[in-house]
PDB file of C-alpha atoms and ligand atoms in Angstrom:
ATOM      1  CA  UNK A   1       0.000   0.000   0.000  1.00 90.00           C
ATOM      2  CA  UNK A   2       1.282   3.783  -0.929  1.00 95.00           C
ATOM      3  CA  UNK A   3       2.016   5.862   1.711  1.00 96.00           C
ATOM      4  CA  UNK A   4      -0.129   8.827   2.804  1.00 96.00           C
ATOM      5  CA  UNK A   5       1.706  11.173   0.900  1.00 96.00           C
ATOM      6  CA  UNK A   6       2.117   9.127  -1.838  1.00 97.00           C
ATOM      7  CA  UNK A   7      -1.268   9.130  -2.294  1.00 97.00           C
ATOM      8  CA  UNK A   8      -1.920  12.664  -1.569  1.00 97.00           C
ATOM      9  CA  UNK A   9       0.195  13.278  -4.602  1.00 97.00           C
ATOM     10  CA  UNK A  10      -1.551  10.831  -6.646  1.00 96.00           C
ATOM     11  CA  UNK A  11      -5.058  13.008  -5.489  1.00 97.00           C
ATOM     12  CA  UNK A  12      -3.365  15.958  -6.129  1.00 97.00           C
ATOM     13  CA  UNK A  13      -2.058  14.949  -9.369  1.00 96.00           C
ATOM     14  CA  UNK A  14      -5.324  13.568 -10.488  1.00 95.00           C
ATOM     15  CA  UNK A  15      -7.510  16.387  -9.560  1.00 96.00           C
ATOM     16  CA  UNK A  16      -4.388  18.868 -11.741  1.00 96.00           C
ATOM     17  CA  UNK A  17      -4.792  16.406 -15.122  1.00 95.00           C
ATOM     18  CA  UNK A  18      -9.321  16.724 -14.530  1.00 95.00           C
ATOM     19  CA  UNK A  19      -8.815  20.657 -14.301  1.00 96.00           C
ATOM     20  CA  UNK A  20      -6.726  20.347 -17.286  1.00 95.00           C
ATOM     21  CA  UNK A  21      -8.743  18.202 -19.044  1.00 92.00           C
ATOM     22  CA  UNK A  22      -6.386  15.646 -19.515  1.00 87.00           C
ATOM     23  CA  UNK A  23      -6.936  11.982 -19.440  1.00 75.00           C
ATOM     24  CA  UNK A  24      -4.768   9.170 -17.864  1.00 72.00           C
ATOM     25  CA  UNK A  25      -3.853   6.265 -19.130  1.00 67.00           C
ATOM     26  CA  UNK A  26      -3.809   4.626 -15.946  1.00 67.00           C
ATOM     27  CA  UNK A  27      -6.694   5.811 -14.666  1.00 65.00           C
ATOM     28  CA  UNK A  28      -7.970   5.091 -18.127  1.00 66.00           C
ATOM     29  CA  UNK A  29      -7.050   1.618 -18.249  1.00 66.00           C
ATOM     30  CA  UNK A  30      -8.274   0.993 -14.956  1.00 67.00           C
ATOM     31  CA  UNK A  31     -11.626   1.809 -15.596  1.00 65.00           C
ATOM     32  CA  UNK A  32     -10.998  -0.641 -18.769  1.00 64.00           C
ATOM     33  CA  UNK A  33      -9.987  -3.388 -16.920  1.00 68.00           C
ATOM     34  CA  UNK A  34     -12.525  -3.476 -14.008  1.00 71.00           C
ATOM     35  CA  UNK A  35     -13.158  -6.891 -14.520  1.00 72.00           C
ATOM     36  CA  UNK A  36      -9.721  -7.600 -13.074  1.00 75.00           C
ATOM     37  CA  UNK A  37     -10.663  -6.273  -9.696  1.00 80.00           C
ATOM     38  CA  UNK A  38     -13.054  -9.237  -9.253  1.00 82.00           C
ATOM     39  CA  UNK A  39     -10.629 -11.210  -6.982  1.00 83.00           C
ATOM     40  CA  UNK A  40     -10.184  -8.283  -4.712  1.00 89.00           C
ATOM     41  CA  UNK A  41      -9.892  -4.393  -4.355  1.00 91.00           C
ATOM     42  CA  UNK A  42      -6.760  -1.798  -3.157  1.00 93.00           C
ATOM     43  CA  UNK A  43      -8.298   1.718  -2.877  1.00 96.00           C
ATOM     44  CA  UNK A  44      -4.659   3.736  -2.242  1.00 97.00           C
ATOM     45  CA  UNK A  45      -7.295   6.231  -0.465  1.00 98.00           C
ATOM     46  CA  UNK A  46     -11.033   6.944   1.586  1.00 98.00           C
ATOM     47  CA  UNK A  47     -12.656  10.006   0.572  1.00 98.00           C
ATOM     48  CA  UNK A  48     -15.883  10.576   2.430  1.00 98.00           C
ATOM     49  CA  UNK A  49     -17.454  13.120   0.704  1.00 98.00           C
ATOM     50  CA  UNK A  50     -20.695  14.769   0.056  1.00 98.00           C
ATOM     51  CA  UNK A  51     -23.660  13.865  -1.841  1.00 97.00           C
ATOM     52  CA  UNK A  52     -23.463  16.059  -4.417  1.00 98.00           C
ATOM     53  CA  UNK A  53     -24.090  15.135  -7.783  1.00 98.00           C
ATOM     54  CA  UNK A  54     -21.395  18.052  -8.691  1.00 97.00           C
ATOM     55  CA  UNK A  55     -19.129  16.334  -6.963  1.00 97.00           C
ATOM     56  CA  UNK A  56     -18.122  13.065  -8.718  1.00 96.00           C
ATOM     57  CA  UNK A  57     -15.238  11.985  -6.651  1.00 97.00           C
ATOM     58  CA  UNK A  58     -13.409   9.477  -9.143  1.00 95.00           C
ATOM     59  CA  UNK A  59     -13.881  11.947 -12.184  1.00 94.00           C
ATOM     60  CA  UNK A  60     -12.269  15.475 -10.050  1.00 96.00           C
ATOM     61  CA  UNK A  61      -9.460  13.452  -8.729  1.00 96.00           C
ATOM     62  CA  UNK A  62      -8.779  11.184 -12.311  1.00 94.00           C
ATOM     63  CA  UNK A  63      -9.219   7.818 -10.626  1.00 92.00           C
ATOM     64  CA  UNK A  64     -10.809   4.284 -11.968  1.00 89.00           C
ATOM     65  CA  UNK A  65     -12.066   1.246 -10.709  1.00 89.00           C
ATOM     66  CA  UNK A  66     -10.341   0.162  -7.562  1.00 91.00           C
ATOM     67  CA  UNK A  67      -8.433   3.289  -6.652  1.00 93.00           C
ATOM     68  CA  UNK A  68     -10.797   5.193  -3.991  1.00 96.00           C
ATOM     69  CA  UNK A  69     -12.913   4.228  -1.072  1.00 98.00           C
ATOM     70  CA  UNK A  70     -15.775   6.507  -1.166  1.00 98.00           C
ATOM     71  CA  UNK A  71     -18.272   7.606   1.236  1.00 98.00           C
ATOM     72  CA  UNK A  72     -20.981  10.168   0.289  1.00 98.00           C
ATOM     73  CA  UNK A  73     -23.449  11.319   2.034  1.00 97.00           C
ATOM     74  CA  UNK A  74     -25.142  15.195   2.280  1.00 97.00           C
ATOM     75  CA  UNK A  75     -22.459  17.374   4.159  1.00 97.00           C
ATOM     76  CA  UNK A  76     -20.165  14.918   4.140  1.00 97.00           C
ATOM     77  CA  UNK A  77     -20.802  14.229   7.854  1.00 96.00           C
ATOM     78  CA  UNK A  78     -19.722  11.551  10.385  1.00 96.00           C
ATOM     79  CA  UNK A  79     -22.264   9.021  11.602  1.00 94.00           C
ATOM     80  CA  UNK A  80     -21.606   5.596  12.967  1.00 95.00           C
ATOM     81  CA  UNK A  81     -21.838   4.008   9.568  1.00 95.00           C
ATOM     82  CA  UNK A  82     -19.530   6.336   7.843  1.00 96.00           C
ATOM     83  CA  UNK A  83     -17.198   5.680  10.842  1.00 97.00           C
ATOM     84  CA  UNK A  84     -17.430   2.173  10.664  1.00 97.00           C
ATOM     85  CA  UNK A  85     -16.596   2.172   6.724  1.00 98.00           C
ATOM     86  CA  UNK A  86     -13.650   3.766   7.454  1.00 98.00           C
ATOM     87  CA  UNK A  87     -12.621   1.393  10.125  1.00 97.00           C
ATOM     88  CA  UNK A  88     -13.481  -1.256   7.288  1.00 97.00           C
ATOM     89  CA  UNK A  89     -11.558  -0.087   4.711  1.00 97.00           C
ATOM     90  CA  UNK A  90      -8.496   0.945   6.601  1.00 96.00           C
ATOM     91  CA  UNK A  91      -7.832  -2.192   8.392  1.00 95.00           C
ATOM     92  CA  UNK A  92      -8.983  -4.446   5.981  1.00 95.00           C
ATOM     93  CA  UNK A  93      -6.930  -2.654   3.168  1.00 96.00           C
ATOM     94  CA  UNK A  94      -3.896  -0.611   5.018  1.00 96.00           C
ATOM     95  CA  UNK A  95      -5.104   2.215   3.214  1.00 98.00           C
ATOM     96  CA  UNK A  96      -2.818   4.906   4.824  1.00 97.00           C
ATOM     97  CA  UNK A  97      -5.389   8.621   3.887  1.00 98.00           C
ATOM     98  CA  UNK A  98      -8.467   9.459   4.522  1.00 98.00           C
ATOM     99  CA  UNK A  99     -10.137  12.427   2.663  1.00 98.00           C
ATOM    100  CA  UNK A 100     -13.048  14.636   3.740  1.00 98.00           C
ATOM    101  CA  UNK A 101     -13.868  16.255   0.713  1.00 98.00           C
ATOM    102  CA  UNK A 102     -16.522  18.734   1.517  1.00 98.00           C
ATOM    103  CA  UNK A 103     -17.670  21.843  -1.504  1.00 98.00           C
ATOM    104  CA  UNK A 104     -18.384  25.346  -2.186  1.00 98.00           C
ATOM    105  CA  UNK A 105     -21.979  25.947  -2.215  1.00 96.00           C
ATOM    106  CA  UNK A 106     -22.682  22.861   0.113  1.00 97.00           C
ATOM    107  CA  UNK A 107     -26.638  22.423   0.376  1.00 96.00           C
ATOM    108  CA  UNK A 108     -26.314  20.829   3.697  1.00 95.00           C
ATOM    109  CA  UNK A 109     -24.468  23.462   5.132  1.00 96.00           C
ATOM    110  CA  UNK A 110     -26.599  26.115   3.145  1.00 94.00           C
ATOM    111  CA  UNK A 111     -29.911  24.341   4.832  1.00 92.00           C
ATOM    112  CA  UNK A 112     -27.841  24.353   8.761  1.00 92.00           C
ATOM    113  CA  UNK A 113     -27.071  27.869   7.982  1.00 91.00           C
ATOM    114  CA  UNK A 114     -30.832  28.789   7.344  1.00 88.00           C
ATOM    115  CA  UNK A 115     -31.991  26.837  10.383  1.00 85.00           C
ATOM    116  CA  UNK A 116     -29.792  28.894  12.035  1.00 83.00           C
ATOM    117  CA  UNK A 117     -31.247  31.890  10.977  1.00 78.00           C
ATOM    118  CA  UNK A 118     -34.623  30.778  12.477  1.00 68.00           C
ATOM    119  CA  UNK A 119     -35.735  30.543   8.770  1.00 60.00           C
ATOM    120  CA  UNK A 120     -36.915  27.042  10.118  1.00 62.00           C
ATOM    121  CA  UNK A 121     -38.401  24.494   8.405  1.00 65.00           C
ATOM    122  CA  UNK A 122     -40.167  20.976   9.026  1.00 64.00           C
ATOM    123  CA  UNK A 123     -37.872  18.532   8.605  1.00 71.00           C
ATOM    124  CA  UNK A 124     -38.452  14.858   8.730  1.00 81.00           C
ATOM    125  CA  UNK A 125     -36.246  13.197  11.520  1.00 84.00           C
ATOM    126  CA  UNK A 126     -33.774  11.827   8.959  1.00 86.00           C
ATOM    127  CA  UNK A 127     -32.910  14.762   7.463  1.00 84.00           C
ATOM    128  CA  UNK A 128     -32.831  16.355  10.993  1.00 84.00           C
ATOM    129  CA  UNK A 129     -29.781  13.945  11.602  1.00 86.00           C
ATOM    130  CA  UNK A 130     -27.481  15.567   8.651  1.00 88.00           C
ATOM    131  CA  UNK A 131     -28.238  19.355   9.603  1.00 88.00           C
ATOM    132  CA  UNK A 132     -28.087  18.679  13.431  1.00 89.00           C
ATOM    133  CA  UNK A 133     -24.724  17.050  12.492  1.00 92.00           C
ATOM    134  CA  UNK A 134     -23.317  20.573  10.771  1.00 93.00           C
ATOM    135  CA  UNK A 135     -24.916  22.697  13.140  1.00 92.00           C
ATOM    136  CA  UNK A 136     -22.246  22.568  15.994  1.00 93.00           C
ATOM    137  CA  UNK A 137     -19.692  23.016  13.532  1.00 93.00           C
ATOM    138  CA  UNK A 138     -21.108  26.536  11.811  1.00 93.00           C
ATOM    139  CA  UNK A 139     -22.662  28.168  15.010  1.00 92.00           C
ATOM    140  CA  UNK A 140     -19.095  29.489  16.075  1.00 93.00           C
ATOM    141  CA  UNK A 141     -18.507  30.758  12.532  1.00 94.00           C
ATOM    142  CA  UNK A 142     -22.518  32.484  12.653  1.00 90.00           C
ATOM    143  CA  UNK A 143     -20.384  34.575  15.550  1.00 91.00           C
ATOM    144  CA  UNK A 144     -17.533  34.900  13.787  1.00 93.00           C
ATOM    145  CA  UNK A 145     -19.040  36.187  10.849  1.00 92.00           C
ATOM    146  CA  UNK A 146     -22.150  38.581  11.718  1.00 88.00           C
ATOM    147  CA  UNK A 147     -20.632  41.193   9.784  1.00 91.00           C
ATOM    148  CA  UNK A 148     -19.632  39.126   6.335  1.00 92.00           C
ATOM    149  CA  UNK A 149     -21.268  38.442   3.289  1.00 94.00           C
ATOM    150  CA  UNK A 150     -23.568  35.216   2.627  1.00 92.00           C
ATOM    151  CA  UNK A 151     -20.468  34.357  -0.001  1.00 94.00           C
ATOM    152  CA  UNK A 152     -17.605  34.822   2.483  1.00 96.00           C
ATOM    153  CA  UNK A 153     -20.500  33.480   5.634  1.00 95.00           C
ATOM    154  CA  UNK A 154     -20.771  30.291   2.976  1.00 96.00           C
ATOM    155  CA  UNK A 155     -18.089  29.490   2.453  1.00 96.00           C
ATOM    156  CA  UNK A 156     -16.261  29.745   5.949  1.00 97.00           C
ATOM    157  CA  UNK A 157     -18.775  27.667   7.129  1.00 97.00           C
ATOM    158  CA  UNK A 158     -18.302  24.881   4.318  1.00 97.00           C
ATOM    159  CA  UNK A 159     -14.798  24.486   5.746  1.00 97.00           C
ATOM    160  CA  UNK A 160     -15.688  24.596   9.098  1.00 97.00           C
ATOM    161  CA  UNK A 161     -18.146  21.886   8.783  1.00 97.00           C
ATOM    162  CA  UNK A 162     -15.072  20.249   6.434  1.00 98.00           C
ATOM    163  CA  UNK A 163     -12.855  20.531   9.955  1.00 96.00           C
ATOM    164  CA  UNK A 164     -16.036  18.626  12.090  1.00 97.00           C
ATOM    165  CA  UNK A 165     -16.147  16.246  10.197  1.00 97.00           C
ATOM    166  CA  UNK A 166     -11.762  15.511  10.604  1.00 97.00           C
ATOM    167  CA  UNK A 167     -11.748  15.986  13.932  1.00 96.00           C
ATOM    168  CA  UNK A 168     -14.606  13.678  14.546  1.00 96.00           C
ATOM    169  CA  UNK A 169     -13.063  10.871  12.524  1.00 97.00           C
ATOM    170  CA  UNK A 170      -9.947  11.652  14.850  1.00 96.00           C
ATOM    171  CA  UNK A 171     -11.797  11.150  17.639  1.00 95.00           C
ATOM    172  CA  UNK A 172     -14.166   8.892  17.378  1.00 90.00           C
ATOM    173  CA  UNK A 173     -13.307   5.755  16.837  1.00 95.00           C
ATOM    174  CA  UNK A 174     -10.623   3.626  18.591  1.00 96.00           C
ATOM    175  CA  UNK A 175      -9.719   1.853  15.787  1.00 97.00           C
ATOM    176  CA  UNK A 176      -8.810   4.701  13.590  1.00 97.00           C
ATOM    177  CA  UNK A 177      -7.110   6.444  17.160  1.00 97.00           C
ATOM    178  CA  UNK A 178      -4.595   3.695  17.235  1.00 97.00           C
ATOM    179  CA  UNK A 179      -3.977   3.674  13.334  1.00 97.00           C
ATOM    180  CA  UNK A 180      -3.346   7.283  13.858  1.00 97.00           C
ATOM    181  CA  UNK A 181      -1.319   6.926  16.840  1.00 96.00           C
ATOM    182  CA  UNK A 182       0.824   4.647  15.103  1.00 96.00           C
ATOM    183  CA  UNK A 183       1.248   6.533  12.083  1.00 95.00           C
ATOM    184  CA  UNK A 184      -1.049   4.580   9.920  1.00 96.00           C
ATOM    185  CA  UNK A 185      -3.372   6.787   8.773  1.00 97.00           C
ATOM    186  CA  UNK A 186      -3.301  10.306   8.111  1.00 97.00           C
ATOM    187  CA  UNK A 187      -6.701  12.717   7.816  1.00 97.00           C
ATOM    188  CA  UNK A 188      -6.898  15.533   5.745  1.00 97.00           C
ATOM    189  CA  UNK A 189      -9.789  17.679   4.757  1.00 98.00           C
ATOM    190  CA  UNK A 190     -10.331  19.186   1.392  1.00 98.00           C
ATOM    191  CA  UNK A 191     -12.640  21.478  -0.377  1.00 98.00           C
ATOM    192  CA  UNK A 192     -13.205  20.817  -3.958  1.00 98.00           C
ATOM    193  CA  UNK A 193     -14.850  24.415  -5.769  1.00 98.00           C
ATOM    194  CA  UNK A 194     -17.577  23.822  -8.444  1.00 97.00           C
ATOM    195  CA  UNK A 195     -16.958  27.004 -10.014  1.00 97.00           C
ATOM    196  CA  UNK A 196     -13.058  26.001 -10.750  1.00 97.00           C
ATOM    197  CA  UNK A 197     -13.320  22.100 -10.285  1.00 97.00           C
ATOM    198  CA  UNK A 198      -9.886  22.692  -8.315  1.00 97.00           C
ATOM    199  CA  UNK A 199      -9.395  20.689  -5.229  1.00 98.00           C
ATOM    200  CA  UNK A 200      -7.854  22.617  -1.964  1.00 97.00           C
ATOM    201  CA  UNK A 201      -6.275  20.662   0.684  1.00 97.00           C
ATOM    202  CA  UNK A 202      -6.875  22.021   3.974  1.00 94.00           C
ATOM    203  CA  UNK A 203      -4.217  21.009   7.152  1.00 72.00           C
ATOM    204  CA  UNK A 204      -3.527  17.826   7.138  1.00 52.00           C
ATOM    205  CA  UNK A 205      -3.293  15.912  10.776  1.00 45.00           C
TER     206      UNK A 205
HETATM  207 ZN1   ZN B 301     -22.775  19.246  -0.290  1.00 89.01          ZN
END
């Protein structure tokens, strides 16, 4: 398995050649040859990301069949089952990063920030999960930010919620403590823009 920075480089690469509009031929062939992946899979990294069909992880980082571990789901937040497919894939693989790749313009973040605002609205008890799951993140920046613009209020939050969402993997599961502690896994966040279809990576821990 390649290292954590190995495979940041390999993200960071990938997401340079989809701005670019270049195509791989690795990436390429991969997606060819998926039918060699039956006997078993290698993801060199996790990305738990959001929902958003604007955010297709394999196409913005330039990656086929086999190469990422992905977890989506709105606001790219951490629940017990996104925690526990973590834990799967990095002990069962050795896969040595983990991604949280929130997105400008996040909806879920958009909706917390609204509820915030006492513009409230019924929400079933499901969907109450994913915004009460952002919420503690983007309150501090609500203070932070009284006197900004819904663009600079937006996005601050976005990476805020992006930050949660690492430090809860961090420090919230046992399993992924020790693989930190022992240098096994590294967690970054990262933003990925719409509008430029560049990916940022945020501190890495
Ligand atoms: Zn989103």
């Amino acid at each position: 398995m390649i290292s954590a920075n190995d495979a940041l480089k390999e993200l960071r690469d990938g997401n340079r050649r989809f701005v670019g509009g270049e195509v791989d031929a690795a990436s390429m062939a991969s997606r060819a040859h998926q039918a060699e992946l039956s006997n078993g899979q290698n993801p060199f990294a996790i990305v738990l990301a959001c929902s958003d069909s604007r955010v297709p992880v394999e196409l913005v980082f330039d990656q086929g069949f086999g190469d990422l571990f992905v977890i989506r789901v709105a606001g790219n937040v951490v629940a017990p089952s996104q925690i526990g497919s973590i834990e799967f894939a990095a002990s069962q693989f050795g896969t040595n990063l983990v991604v949280v790749l929130g997105h400008s313009n996040c909806g879920a973040v958009i909706a917390t920030l609204k509820e915030l605002s006492l513009e409230k609205t019924h929400r079933s008890p499901n969907l109450r999960a994913i915004v009460d799951r952002v919420r503690p993140a983007i309150e501090p920046v609500l203070e932070t930010h009284r006197d900004s613009d819904v663009q600079t209020l937006t996005g601050a939050a976005v990476r805020a919620n992006i930050q949660a969402s690492v430090e809860r993997l961090s420090n919230g599961s046992l399993i992924l403590e020790q693989l930190l502690d022992d240098g096994e896994l590294t967690i970054v966040g990262a933003e990925y823009s719409i509008e430029t279809g560049k990916v940022e990576f945020l501190d890495e821990r």
